[in-house]
Short mmCIF file of C-alpha atoms and ligand atoms in Angstrom, two decimals:
data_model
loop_
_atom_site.label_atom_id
_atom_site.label_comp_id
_atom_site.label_asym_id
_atom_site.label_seq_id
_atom_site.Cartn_x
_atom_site.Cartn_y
_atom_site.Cartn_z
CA UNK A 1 34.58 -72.59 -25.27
CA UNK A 2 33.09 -70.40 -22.83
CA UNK A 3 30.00 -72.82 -23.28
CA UNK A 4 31.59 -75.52 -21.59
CA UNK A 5 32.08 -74.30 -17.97
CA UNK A 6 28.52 -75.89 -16.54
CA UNK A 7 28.10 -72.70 -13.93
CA UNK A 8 28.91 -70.07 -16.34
CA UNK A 9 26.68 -71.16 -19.33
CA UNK A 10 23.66 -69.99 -17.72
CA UNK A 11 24.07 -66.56 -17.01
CA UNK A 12 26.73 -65.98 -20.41
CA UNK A 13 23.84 -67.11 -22.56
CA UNK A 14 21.18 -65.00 -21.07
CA UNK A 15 23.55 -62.07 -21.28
CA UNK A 16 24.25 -62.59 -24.80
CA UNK A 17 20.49 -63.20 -25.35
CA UNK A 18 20.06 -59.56 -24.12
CA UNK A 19 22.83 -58.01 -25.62
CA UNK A 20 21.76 -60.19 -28.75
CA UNK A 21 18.24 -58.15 -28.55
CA UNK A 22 19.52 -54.90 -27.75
CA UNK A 23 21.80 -54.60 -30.62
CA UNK A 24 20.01 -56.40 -33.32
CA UNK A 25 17.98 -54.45 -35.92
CA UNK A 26 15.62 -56.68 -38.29
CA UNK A 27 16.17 -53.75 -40.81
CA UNK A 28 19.41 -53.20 -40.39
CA UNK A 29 18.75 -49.70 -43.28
CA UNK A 30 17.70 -48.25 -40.26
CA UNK A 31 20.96 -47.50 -38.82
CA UNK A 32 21.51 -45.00 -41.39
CA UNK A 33 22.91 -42.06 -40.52
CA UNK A 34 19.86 -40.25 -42.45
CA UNK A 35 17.28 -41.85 -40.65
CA UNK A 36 15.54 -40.58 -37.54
CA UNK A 37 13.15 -41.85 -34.86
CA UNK A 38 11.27 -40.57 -32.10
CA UNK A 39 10.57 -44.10 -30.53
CA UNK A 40 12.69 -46.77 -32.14
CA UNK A 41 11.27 -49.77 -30.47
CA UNK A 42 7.57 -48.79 -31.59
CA UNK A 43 8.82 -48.39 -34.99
CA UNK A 44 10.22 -52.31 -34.54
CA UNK A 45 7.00 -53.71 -32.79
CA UNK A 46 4.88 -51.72 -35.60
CA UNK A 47 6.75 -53.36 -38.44
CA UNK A 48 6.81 -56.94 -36.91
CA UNK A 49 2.65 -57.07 -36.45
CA UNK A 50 2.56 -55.85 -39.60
CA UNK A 51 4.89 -58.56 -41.01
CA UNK A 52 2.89 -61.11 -38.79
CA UNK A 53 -0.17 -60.01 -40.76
CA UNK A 54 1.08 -60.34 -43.85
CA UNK A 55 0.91 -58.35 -47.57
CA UNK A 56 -3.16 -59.60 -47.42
CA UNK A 57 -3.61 -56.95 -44.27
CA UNK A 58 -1.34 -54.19 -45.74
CA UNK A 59 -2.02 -51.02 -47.88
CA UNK A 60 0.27 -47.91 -48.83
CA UNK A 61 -0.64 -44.84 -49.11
CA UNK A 62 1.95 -42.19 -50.75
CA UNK A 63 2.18 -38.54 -51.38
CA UNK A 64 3.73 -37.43 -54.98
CA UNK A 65 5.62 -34.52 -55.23
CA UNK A 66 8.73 -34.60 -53.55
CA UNK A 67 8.03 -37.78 -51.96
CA UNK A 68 8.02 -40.58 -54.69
CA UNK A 69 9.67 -37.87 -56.90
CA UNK A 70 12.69 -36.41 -55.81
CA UNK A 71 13.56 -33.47 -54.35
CA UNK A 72 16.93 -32.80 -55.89
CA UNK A 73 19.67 -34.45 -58.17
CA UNK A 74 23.37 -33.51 -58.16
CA UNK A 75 22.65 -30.09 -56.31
CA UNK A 76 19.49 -29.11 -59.02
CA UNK A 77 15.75 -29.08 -57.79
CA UNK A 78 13.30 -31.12 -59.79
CA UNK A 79 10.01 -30.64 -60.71
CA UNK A 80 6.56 -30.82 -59.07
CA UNK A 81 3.85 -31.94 -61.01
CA UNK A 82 2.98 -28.44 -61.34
CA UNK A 83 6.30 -27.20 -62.13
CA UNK A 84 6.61 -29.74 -65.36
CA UNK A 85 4.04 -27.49 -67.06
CA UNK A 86 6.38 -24.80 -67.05
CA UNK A 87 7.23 -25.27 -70.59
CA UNK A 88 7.30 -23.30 -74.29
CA UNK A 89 4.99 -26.07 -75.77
CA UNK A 90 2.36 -25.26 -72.66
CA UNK A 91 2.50 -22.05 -71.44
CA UNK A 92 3.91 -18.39 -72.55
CA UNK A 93 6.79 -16.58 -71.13
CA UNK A 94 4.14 -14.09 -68.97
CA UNK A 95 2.31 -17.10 -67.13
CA UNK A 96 5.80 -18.57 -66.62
CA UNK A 97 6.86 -15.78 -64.77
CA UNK A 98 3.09 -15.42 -62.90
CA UNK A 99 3.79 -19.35 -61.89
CA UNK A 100 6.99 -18.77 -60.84
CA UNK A 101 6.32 -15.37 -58.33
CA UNK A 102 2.89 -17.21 -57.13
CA UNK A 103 5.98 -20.41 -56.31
CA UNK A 104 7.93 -17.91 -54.49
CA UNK A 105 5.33 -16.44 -52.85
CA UNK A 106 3.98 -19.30 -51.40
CA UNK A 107 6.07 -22.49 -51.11
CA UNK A 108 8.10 -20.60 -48.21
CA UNK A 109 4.42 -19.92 -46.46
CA UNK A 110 4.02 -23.76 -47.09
CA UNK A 111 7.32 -24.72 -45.37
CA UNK A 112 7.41 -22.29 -42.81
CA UNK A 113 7.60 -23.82 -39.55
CA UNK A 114 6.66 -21.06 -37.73
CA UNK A 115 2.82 -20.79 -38.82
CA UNK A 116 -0.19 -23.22 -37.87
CA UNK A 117 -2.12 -25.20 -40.49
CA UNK A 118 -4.38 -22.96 -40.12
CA UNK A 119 -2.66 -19.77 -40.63
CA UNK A 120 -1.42 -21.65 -44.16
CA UNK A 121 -4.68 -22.85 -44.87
CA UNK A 122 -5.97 -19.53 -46.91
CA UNK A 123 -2.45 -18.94 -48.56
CA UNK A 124 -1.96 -22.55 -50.27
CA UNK A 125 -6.13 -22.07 -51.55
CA UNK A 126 -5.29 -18.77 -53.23
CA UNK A 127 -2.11 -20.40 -54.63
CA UNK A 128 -3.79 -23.29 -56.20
CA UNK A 129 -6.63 -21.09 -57.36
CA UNK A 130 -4.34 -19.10 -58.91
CA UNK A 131 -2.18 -21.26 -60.83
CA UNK A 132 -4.90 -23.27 -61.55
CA UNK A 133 -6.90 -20.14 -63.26
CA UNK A 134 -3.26 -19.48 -65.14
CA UNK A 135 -3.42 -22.48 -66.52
CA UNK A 136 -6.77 -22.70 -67.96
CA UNK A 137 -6.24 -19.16 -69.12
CA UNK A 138 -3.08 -20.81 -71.35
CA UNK A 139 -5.64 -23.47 -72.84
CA UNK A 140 -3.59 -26.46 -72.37
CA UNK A 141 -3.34 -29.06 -74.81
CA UNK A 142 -4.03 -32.27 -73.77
CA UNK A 143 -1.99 -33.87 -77.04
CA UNK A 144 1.16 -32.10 -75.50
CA UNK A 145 1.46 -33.09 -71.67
CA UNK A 146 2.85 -36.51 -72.32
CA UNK A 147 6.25 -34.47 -74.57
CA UNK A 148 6.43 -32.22 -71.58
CA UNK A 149 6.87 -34.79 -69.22
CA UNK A 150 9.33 -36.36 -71.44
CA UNK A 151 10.95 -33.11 -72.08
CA UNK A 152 11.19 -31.91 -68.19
CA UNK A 153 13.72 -33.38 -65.53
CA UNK A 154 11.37 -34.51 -62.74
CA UNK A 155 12.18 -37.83 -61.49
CA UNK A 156 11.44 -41.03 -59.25
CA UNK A 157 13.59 -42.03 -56.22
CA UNK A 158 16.23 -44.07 -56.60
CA UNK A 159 14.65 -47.42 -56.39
CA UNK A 160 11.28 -46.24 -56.91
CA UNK A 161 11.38 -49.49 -59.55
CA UNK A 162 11.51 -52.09 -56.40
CA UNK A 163 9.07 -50.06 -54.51
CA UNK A 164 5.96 -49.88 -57.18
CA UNK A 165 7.13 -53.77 -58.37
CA UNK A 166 7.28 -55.45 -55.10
CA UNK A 167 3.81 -54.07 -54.28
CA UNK A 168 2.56 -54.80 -57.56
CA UNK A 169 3.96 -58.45 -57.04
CA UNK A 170 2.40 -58.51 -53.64
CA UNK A 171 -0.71 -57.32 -54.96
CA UNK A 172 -0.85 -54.71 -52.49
CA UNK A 173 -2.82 -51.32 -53.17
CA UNK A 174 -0.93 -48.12 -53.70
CA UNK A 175 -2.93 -45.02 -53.29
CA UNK A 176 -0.56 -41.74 -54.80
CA UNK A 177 -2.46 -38.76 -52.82
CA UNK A 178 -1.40 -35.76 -54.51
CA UNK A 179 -2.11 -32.06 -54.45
CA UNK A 180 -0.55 -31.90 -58.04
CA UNK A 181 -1.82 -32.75 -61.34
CA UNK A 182 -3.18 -36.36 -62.11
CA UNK A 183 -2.57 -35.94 -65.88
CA UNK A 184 0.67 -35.63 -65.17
CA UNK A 185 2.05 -37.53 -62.45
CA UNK A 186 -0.26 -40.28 -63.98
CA UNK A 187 2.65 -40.10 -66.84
CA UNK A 188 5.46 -39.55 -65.07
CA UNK A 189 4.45 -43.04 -63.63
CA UNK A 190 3.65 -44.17 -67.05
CA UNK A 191 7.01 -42.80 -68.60
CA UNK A 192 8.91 -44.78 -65.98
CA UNK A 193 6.79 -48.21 -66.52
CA UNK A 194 5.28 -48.03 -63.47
CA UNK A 195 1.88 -47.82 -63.50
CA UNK A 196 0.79 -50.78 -62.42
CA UNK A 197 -3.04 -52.23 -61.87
CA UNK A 198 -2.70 -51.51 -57.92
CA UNK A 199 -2.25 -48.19 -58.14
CA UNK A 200 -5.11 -45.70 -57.64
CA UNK A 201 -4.53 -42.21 -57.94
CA UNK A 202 -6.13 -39.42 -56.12
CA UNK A 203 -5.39 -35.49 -57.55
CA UNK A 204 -6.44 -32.77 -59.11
CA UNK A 205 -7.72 -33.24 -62.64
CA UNK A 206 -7.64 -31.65 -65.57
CA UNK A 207 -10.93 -30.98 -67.71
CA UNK A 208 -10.95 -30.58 -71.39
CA UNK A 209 -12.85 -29.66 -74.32
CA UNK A 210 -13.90 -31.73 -76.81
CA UNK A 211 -11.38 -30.91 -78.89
CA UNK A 212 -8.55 -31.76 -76.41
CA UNK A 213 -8.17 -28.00 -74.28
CA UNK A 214 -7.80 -27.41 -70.43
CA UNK A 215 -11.48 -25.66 -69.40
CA UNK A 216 -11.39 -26.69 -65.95
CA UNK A 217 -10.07 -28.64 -62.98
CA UNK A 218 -12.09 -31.94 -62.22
CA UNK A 219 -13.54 -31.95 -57.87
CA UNK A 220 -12.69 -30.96 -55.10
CA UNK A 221 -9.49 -28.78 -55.21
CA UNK A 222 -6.90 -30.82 -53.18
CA UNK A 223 -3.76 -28.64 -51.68
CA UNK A 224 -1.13 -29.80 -48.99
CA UNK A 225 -3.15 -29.12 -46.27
CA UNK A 226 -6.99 -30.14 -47.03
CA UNK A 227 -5.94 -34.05 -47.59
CA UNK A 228 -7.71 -35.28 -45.05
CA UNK A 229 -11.14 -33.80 -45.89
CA UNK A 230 -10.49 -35.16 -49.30
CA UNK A 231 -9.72 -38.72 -48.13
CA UNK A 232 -12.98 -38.43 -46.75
CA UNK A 233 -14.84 -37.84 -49.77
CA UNK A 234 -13.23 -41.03 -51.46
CA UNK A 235 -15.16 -43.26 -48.82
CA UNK A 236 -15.59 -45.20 -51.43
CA UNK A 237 -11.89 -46.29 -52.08
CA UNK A 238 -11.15 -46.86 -48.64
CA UNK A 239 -14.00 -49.17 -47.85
CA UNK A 240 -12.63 -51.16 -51.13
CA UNK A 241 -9.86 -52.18 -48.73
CA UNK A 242 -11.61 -52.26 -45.50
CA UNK A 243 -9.73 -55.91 -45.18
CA UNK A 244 -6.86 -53.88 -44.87
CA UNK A 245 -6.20 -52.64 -41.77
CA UNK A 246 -2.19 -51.99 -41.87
CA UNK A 247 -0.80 -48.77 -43.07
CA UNK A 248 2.44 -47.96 -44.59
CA UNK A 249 2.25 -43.89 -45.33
CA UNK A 250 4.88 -42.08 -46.69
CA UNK A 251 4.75 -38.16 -47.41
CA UNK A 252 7.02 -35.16 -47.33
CA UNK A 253 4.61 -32.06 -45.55
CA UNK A 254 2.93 -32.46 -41.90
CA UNK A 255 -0.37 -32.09 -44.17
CA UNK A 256 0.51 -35.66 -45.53
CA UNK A 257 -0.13 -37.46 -42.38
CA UNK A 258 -3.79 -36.69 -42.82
CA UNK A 259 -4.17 -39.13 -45.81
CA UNK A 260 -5.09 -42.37 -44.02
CA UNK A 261 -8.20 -40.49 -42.12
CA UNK A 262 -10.02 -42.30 -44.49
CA UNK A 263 -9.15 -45.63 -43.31
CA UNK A 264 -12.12 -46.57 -40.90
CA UNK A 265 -10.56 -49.33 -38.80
CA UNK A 266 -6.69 -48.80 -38.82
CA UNK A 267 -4.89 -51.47 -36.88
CA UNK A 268 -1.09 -50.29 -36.98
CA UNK A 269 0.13 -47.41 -38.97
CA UNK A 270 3.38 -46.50 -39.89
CA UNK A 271 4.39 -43.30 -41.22
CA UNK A 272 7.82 -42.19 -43.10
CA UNK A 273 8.32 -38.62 -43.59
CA UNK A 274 10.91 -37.02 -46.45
CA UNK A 275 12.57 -33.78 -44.82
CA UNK A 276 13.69 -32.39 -47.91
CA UNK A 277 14.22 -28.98 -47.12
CA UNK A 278 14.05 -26.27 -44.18
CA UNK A 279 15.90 -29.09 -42.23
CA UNK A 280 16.98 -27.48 -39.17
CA UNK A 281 13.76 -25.52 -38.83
CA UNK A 282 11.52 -28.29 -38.84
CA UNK A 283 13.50 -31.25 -37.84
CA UNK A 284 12.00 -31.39 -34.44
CA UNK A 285 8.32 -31.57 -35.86
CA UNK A 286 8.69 -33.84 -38.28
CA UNK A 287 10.56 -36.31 -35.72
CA UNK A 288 7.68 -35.84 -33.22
CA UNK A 289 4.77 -36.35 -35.80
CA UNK A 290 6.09 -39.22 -38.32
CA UNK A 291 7.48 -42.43 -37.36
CA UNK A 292 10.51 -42.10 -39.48
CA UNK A 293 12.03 -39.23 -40.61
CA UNK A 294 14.32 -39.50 -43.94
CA UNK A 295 16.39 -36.17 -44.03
CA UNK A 296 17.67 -34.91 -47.30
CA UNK A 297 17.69 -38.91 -48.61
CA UNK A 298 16.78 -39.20 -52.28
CA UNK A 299 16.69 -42.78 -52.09
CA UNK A 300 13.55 -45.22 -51.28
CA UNK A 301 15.86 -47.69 -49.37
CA UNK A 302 13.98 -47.29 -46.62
CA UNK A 303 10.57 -47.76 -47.51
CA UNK A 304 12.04 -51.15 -49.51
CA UNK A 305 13.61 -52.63 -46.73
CA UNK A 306 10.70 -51.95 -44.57
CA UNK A 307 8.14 -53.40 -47.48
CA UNK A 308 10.63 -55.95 -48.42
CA UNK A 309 10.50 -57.17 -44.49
CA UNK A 310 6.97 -56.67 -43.91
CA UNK A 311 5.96 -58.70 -47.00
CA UNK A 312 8.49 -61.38 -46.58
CA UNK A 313 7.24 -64.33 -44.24
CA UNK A 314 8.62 -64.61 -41.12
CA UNK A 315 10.91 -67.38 -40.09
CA UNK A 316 9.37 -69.95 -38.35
P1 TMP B 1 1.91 -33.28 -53.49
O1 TMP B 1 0.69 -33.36 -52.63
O2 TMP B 1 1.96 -34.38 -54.55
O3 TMP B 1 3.18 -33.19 -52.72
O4 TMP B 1 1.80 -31.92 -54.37
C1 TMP B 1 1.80 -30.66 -53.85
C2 TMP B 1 3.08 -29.90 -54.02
O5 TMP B 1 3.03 -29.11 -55.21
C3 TMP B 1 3.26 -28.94 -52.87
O6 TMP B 1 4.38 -29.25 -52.12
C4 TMP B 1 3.44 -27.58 -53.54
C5 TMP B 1 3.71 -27.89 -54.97
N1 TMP B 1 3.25 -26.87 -55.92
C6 TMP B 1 4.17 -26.37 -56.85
O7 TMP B 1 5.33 -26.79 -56.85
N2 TMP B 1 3.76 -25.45 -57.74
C7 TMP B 1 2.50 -24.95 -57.79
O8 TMP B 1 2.18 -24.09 -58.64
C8 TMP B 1 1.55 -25.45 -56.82
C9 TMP B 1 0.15 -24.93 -56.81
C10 TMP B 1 1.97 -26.42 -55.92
MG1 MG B 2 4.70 -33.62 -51.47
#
C-alpha cells in the first residue's frame, strides 16, 4: 500500500533495503543461542567468497577427538581415541589405572587457561610418551582394536552423517588431524560408514609385529600442541590441494588452529572452535582466536549449514 504514495516510495524502500540487510542472516543456524562471534560480519563476507568460489576452491581440515567425536551424551563423557583402548581385551587393570592418573594429571594442564603453549608444551610430550610406552608395554593386538571400538561408547556428532557425505558428494578433501590414534579413529569412521575416498588422515600410528603386536608408534609423535610443525612435514598433502585455497577448520584446543600452516597460499579461512569444557575460563580466548565458537553444542549443525551454503551455488 505504502508503495503507492510516489514521494514516500523512495526513501521506505531504501529503509527497508537497510533494515532488510541488517537483520538478514544467510545462515540463519547462526543465531543460535550456542554460537559465538568475535566479528560477525567477517564471518558473513568469509563464507560468501568462499561460496562465490565454489566446492572446487574449498578444503576442510578437522581435529578428532572431541571435535568430530563428541564430548558428552546425556551428562556421560565419551571417549578419546586414546581412551577407547581402555579395555579388558587390550590392556590390564594396572595400565588402566597408569592411563587413567597420567589423564588426570595432564588433561587439566592441557585445558588450563592460565598457562602458555609453551609452559604445556613439555607436559602433553611426557604424557604421550608415557601412554604411548604403556601401551606398547601391554602388546596390543592388532586383531582386537576393531571389537574395542565396537565395544566402547565414543561417538560422532549428531549429524556427523551430512557432514562427511556432503563433502564426499562435493568431492571435497577432508583432512582428520589428530593427536590420537589412527588405528582407531580410522574405525570409528569405518564403524559409522564414513570413511569415504576424500578423507586423509593424519595421527599417530601404531606399529606391529609380524604377527599382529603393538612394537611401536609410526613418525613423528603428534600431541595438541605440536600440530603445526607436523602439518609441515606433510608438505606433501598440502601441495596435493594447492588449487585449494579456501579453508573450513574446525577443532576443539587453541593448538588446533595451527593445522592449516601447511596450506601455502590460503585465500580465506574460516575457523569453528568446540568449547567443550572449562567454559567460563576460556570463553574469552577461544572467541578472540576462532571465528566461531560452538559452546557445549554436540551437534555439527553448524559446520552443515555453513558447508551446505558454501557448496550450494549462489542465486543468480
Ligand atoms: P585430537 O588431536 O584428535 O583432539 O586428540 C588429542 C586428544 O586426546 C587431546 O585432547 C588429549 C586426549 N588424550 C586422551 O584423552 N588420553 C590420552 O592418554 C592422551 C595421550 C591424550
Ligand atoms: Mg580434540
Amino acid at each position: 500500500m505504502i508503495y503507492h504514495i510516489p514521494w514516500i516510495y523512495l526513501p521506505v524502500r531504501t529503509a527497508l533495503a537497510i533494515w532488510h540487510q541488517l537483520t538478514k542472516s544467510e545462515i540463519p543456524e547462526l543465531a543460535k543461542a550456542s554460537v559465538l562471534m568475535r566479528d560477525r560480519s567477517r564471518v558473513e563476507e568469509t563464507i560468501q567468497a568462499m561460496q562465490r568460489a565454489g566446492p572446487d576452491a574449498l578444503q576442510v581440515i578437522s581435529d578428532f577427538d572431541m571435535t568430530l567425536s563428541r564430548f558428552a551424551h546425556n551428562g556421560k563423557r565419551c571417549p578419546t581415541t586414546h581412551n577407547i583402548l581402555d579395555n579388558d581385551l587390550l590392556i590390564n587393570d594396572a595400565c588402566k589405572k597408569m592411563i587413567r592418573e597420567l589423564l588426570n594429571t595432564y588433561y587439566p594442564i592441557e585445558i588450563d587457561a592460565t598457562r602458555t603453549v609453551e609452559e604445556k608444551l613439555p607436559h602433553m610430550v611426557e604424557w604421550w610418551t608415557s601412554v604411548h610406552e604403556l601401551l606398547i608395554q601391554q602388546k596390543i593386538r592388532r586383531d582386537l582394536l576393531a571389537q574395542a571400538v565396537k565395544q566402547s561408547s565414543a561417538m560422532l556428532r549428531e549429524g556427523y552423517k551430512v557432514f562427511f557425505d556432503r563433502l564426499q558428494e562435493q568431492q571435497v578433501p577432508l583432512l582428520i588431524f589428530s593427536a590420537g590414534l589412527g588405528d582407531i579413529l580410522e574405525e570409528v569412521i569405518r564403524q559409522n560408514h564414513v570413511f569415504h575416498p576424500n578423507v586423509h588422515v593424519i595421527s599417530n600410528y601404531m606399529d606391529f609385529d609380524q604377527s599382529g603386536v603393538l612394537r611401536a608408534f609410526k613418525g613423528q609423535l603428534i600431541h595438541t600442541f605440536n600440530k603445526r610443525e607436523c602439518a609441515l612435514l606433510h608438505a606433501a598433502h598440502f601441495r596435493e590441494l594447492k588449487e585449494r585455497p579456501n579453508v573450513l577448520l574446525l577443532g576443539d584446543s587453541l593448538g588446533d588452529l595451527t593445522m592449516a600452516d601447511g596450506v601455502a597460499h590460503t585465500q580465506h579461512a574460516l575457523t569453528i572452535g568446540f568449547l567443550n569444557d572449562q567454559v567460563e575460563e576460556r570463553k574469552e580466548s577461544y572467541v578472540n582466536s576462532y571465528d566461531i565458537v560452538l559452546v557445549k553444542d554436540e551437534t555439527m549443525d553448524i559446520p552443515n549449514a555453513i558447508l551446505n551454503y558454501i557448496t550450494t551455488a549462489p542465486a543468480k
